[in-house]
mmCIF file of C-alpha atoms in Angstrom:
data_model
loop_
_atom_site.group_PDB
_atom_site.id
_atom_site.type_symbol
_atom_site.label_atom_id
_atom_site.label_comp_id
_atom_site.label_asym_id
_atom_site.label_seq_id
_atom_site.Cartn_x
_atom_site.Cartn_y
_atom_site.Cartn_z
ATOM 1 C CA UNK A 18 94.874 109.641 102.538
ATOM 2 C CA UNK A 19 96.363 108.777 105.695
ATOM 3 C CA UNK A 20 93.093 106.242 106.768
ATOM 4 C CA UNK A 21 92.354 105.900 103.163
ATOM 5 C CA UNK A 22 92.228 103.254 100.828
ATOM 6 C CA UNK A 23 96.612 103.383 99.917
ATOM 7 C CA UNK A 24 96.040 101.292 97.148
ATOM 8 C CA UNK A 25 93.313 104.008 95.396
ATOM 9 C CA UNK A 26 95.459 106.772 94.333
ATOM 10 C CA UNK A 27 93.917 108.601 91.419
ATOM 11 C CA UNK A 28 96.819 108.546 89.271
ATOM 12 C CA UNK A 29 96.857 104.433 89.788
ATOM 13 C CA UNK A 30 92.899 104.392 88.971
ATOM 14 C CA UNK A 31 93.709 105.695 85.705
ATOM 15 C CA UNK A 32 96.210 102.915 84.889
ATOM 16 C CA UNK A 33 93.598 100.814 85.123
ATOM 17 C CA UNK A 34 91.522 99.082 82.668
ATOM 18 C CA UNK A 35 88.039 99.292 82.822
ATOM 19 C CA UNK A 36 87.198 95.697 84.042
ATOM 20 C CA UNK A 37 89.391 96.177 87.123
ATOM 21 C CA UNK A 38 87.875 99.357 88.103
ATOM 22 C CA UNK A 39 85.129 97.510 88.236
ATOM 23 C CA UNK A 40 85.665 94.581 90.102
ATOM 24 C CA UNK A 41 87.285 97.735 92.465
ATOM 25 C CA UNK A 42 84.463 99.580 92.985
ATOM 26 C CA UNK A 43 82.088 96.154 93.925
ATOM 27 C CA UNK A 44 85.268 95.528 96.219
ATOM 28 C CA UNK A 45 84.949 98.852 98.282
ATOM 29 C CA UNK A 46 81.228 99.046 98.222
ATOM 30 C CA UNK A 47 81.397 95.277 99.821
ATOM 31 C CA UNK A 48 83.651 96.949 102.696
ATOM 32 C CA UNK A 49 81.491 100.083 102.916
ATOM 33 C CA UNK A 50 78.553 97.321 103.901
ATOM 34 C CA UNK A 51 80.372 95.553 106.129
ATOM 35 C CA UNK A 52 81.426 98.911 107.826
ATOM 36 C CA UNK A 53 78.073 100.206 107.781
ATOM 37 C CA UNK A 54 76.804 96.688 109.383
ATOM 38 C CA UNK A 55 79.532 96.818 112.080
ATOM 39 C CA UNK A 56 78.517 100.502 112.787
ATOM 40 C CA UNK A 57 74.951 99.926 113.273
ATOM 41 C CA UNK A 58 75.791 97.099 115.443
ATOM 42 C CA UNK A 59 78.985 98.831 117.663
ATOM 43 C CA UNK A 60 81.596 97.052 116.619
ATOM 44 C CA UNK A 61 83.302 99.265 114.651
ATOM 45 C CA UNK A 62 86.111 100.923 115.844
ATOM 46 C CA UNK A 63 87.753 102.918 113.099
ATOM 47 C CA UNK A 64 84.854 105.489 111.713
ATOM 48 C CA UNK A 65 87.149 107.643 109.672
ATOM 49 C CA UNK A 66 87.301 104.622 107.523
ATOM 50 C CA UNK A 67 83.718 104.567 106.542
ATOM 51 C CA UNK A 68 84.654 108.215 105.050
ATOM 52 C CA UNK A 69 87.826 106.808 103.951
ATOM 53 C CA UNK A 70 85.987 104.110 101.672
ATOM 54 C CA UNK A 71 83.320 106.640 100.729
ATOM 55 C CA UNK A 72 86.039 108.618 98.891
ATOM 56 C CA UNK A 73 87.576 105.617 97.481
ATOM 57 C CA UNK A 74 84.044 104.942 95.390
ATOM 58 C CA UNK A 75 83.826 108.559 94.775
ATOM 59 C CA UNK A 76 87.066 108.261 92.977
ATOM 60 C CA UNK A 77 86.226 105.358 91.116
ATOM 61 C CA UNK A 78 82.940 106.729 89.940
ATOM 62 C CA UNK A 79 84.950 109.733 88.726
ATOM 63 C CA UNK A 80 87.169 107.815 86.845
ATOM 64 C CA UNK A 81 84.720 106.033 84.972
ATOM 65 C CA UNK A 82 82.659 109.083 83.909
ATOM 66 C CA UNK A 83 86.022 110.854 82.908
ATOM 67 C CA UNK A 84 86.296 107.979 80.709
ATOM 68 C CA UNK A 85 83.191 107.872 79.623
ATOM 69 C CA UNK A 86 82.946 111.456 78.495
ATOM 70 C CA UNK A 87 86.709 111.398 77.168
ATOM 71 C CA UNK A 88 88.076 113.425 79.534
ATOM 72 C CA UNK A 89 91.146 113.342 81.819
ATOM 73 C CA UNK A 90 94.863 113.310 82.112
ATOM 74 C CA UNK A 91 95.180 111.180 79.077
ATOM 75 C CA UNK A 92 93.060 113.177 76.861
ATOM 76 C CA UNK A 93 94.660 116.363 77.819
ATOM 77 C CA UNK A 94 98.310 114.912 77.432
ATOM 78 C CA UNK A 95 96.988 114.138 74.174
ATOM 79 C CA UNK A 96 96.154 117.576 73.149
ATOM 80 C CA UNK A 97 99.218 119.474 74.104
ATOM 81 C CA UNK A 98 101.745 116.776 71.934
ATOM 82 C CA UNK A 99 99.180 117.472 68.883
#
């Protein structure tokens, strides 16, 4: 993630709770906005960002729906100790 989000690793999305996950996924799709309003307009000057942000809500949304189906690293840490 070199023009990514450095704050939006997966492993640090899954050490948090679900309320901020939340509050970080209206955060980046407030920025994608914004980017997407500068880009119509021609003032933005770092695109890969836009993509950057993109994969930052991907990962977020992925989170959640690992949670919500019970998935993940925590579940499957789970069933190798047991």
């Amino acid at each position: 993630m070199a023009v990514g989000s450095k704050n939006l690793t997966p492993e640090q999305l899954r050490g948090l709770e679900d309320g901020p996950l939340a509050d970080a996924l209206a955060e980046a799709k407030k920025e994608l906005f914004n980017l997407r309003f500068q880009s119509a307009t021609g003032q933005l000057e770092s695109h890969g960002r836009l993509r950057a942000v993109r994969k930052d809500i991907a990962r977020i949304y992925t989170e959640m729906r690992e949670r919500e189906l019970g998935i993940g690293r925590e579940s499957n840490e789970n069933e190798k100790v047991g």
